PDB file of C-alpha atoms in Angstrom:
ATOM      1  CA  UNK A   1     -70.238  23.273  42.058  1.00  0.00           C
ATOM      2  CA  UNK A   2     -67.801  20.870  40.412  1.00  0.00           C
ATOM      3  CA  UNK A   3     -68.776  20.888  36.409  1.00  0.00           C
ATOM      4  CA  UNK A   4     -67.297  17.354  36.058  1.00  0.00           C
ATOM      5  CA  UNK A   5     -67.076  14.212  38.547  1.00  0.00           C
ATOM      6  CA  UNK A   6     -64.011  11.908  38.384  1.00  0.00           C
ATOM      7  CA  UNK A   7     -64.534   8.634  39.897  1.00  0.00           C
ATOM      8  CA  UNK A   8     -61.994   5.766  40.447  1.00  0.00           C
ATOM      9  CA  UNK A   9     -63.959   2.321  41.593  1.00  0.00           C
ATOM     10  CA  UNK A  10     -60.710   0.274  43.139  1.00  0.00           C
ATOM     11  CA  UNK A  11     -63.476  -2.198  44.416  1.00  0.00           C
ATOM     12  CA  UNK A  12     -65.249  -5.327  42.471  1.00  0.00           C
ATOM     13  CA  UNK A  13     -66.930  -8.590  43.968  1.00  0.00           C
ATOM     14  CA  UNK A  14     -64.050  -8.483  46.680  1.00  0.00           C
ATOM     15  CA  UNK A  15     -66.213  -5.653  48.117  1.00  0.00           C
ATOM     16  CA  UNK A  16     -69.969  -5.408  46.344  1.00  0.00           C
ATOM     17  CA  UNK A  17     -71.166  -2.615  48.460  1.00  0.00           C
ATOM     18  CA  UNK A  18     -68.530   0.014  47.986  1.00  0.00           C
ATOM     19  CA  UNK A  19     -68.451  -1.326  43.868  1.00  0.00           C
ATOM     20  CA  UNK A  20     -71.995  -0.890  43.634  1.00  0.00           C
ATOM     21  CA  UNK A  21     -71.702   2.693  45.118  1.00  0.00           C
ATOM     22  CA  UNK A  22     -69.017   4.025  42.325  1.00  0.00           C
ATOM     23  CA  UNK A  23     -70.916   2.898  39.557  1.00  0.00           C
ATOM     24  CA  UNK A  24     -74.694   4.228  41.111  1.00  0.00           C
ATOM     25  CA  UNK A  25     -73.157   7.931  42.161  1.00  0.00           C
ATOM     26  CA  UNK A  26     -71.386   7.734  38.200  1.00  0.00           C
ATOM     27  CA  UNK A  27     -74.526   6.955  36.501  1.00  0.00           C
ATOM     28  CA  UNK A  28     -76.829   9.233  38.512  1.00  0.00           C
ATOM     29  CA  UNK A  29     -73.984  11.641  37.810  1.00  0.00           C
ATOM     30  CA  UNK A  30     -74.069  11.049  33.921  1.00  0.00           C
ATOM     31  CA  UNK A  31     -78.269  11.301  34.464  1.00  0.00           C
ATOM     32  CA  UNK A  32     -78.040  14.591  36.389  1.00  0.00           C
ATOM     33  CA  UNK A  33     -75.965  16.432  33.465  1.00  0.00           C
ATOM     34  CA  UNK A  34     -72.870  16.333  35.232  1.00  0.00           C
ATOM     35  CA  UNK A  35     -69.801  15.279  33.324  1.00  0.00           C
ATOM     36  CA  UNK A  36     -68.046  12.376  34.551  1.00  0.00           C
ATOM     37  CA  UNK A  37     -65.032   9.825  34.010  1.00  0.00           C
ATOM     38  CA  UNK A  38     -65.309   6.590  35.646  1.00  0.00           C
ATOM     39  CA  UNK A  39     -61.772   4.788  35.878  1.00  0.00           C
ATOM     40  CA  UNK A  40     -61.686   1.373  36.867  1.00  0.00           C
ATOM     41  CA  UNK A  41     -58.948  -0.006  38.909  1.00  0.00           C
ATOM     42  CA  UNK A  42     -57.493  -2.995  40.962  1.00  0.00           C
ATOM     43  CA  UNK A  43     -60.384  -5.665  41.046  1.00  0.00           C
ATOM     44  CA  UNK A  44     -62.790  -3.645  38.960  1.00  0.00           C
ATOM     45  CA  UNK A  45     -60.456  -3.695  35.944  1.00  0.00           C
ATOM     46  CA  UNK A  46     -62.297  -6.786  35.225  1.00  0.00           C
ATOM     47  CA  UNK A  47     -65.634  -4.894  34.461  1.00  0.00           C
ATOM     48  CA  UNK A  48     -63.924  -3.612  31.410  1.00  0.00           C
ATOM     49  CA  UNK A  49     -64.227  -6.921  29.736  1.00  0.00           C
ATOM     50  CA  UNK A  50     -67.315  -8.253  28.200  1.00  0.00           C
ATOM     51  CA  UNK A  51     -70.111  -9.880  30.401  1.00  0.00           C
ATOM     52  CA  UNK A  52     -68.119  -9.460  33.437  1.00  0.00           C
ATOM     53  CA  UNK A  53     -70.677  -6.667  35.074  1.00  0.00           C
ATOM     54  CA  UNK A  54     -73.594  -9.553  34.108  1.00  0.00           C
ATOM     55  CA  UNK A  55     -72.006 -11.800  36.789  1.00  0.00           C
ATOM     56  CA  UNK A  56     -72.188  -9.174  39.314  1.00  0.00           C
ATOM     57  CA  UNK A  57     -74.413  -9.417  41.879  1.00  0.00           C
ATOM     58  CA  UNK A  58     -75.582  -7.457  45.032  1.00  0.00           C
ATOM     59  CA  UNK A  59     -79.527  -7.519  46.657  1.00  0.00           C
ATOM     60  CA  UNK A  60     -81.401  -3.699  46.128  1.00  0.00           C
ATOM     61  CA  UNK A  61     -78.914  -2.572  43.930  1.00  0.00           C
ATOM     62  CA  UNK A  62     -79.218  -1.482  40.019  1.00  0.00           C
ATOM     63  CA  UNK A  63     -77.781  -4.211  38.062  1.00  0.00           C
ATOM     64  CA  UNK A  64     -74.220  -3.316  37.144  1.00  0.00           C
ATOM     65  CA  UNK A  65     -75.155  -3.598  33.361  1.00  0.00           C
ATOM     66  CA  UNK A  66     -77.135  -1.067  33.087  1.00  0.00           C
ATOM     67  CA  UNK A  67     -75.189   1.485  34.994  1.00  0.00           C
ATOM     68  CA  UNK A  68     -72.253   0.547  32.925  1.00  0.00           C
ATOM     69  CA  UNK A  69     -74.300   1.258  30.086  1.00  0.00           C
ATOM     70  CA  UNK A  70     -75.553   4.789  30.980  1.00  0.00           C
ATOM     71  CA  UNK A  71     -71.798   5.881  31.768  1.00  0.00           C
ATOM     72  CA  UNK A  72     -70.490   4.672  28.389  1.00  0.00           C
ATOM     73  CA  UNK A  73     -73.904   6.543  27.275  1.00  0.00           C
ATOM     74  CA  UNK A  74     -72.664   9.979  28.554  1.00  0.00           C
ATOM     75  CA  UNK A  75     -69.631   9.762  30.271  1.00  0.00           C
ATOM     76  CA  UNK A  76     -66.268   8.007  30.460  1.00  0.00           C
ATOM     77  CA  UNK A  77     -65.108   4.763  31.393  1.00  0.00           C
ATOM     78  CA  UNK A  78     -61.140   4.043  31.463  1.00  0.00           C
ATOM     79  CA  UNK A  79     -59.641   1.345  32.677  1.00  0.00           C
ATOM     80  CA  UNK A  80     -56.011   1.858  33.940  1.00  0.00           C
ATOM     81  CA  UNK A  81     -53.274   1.059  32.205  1.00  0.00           C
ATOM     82  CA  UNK A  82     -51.071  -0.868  34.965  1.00  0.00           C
ATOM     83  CA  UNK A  83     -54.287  -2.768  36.405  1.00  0.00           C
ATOM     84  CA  UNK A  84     -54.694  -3.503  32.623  1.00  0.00           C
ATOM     85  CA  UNK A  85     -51.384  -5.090  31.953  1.00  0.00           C
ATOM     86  CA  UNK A  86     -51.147  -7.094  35.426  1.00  0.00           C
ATOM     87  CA  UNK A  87     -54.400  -8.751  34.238  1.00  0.00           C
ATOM     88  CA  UNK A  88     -53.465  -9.360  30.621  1.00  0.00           C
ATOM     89  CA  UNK A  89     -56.464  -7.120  29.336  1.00  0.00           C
ATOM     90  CA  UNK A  90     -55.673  -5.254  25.922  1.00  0.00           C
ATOM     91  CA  UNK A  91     -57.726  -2.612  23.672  1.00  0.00           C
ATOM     92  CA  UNK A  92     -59.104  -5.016  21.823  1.00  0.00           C
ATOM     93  CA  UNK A  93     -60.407  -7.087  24.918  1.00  0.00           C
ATOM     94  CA  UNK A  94     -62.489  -4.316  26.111  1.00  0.00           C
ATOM     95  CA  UNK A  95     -66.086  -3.503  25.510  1.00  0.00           C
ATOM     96  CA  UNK A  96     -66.537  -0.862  23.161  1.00  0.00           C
ATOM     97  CA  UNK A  97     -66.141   2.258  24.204  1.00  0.00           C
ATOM     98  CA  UNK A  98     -63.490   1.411  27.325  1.00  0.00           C
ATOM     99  CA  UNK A  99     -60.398   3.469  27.083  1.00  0.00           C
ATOM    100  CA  UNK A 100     -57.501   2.110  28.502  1.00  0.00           C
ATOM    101  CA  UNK A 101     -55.201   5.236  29.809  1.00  0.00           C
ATOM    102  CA  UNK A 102     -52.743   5.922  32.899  1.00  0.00           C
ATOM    103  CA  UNK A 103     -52.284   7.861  35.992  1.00  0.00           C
ATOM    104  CA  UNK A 104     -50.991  11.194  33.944  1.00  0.00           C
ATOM    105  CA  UNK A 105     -54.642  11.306  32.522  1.00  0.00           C
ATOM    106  CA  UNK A 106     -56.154  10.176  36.043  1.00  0.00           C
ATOM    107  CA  UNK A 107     -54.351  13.307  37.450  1.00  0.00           C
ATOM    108  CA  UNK A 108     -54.742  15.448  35.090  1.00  0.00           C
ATOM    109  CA  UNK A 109     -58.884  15.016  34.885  1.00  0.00           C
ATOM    110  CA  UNK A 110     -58.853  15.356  38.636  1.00  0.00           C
ATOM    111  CA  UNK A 111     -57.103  18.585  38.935  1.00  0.00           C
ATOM    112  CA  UNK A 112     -58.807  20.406  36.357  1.00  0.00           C
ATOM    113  CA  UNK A 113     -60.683  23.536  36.765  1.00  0.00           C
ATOM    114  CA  UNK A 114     -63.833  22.750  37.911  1.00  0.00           C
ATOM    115  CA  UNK A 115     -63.567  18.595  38.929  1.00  0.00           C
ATOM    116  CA  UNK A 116     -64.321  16.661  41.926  1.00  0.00           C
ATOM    117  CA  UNK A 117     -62.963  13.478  42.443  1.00  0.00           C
ATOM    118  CA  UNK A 118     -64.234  10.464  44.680  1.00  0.00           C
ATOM    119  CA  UNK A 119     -62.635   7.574  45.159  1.00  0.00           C
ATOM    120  CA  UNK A 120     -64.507   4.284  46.313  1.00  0.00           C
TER     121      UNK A 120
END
């Protein structure tokens, strides 16, 4: 069994269902014990910024929030470093504990001993 979980979410509101997905399996992951790195890319770069997960919205589904807040709780949220820079988003724009890091580190986590990756 994979000892850590490394998700990439390329999906935001341009596709709810599959966004909302990534960020449930990563927090149920982070609740479970497992280790895991969330990485945000293409539209859901913009969940990196302050109160841009409060505007998210999709029926039966955990508020975005508060699955945000139980990965940066136990796990890792990055936010890549080209998806950053198209969209103008810096360190200091982030929420608090956001890294902002590149495909090296992306490939890296994911072939380590031990890691799964998903991408949604």
């Amino acid at each position: 069994m994979a000892k850590k979980l490394v998700i990439k979410v390329t999906a935001g509101t341009d596709a709810p269902e599959r966004c909302s997905q990534a960020f449930t399996v990563a927090a149920v992951a982070v609740a479970s014990g497992v280790e895991v790195s969330m990485w945000l890319t293409g539209e859901s770069a913009w969940f990196a910024l302050p109160g841009r997960a409060a505007d998210f919205e999709l029926p039966h589904a955990a508020p975005l929030p508060d699955l945000v807040d139980s990965i940066l709780a136990g796990g890792t949220l990055t936010l890549c470093t080209q998806c950053a820079a198209r969209r103008d988003i810096t360190e200091k724009d982030v929420i608090e504990g956001v890294r902002i890091a590149g495909a090296q580190v992306f490939v890296q986590e994911a072939m380590a001993d031990g890691a799964q990756a998903l991408v949604y």
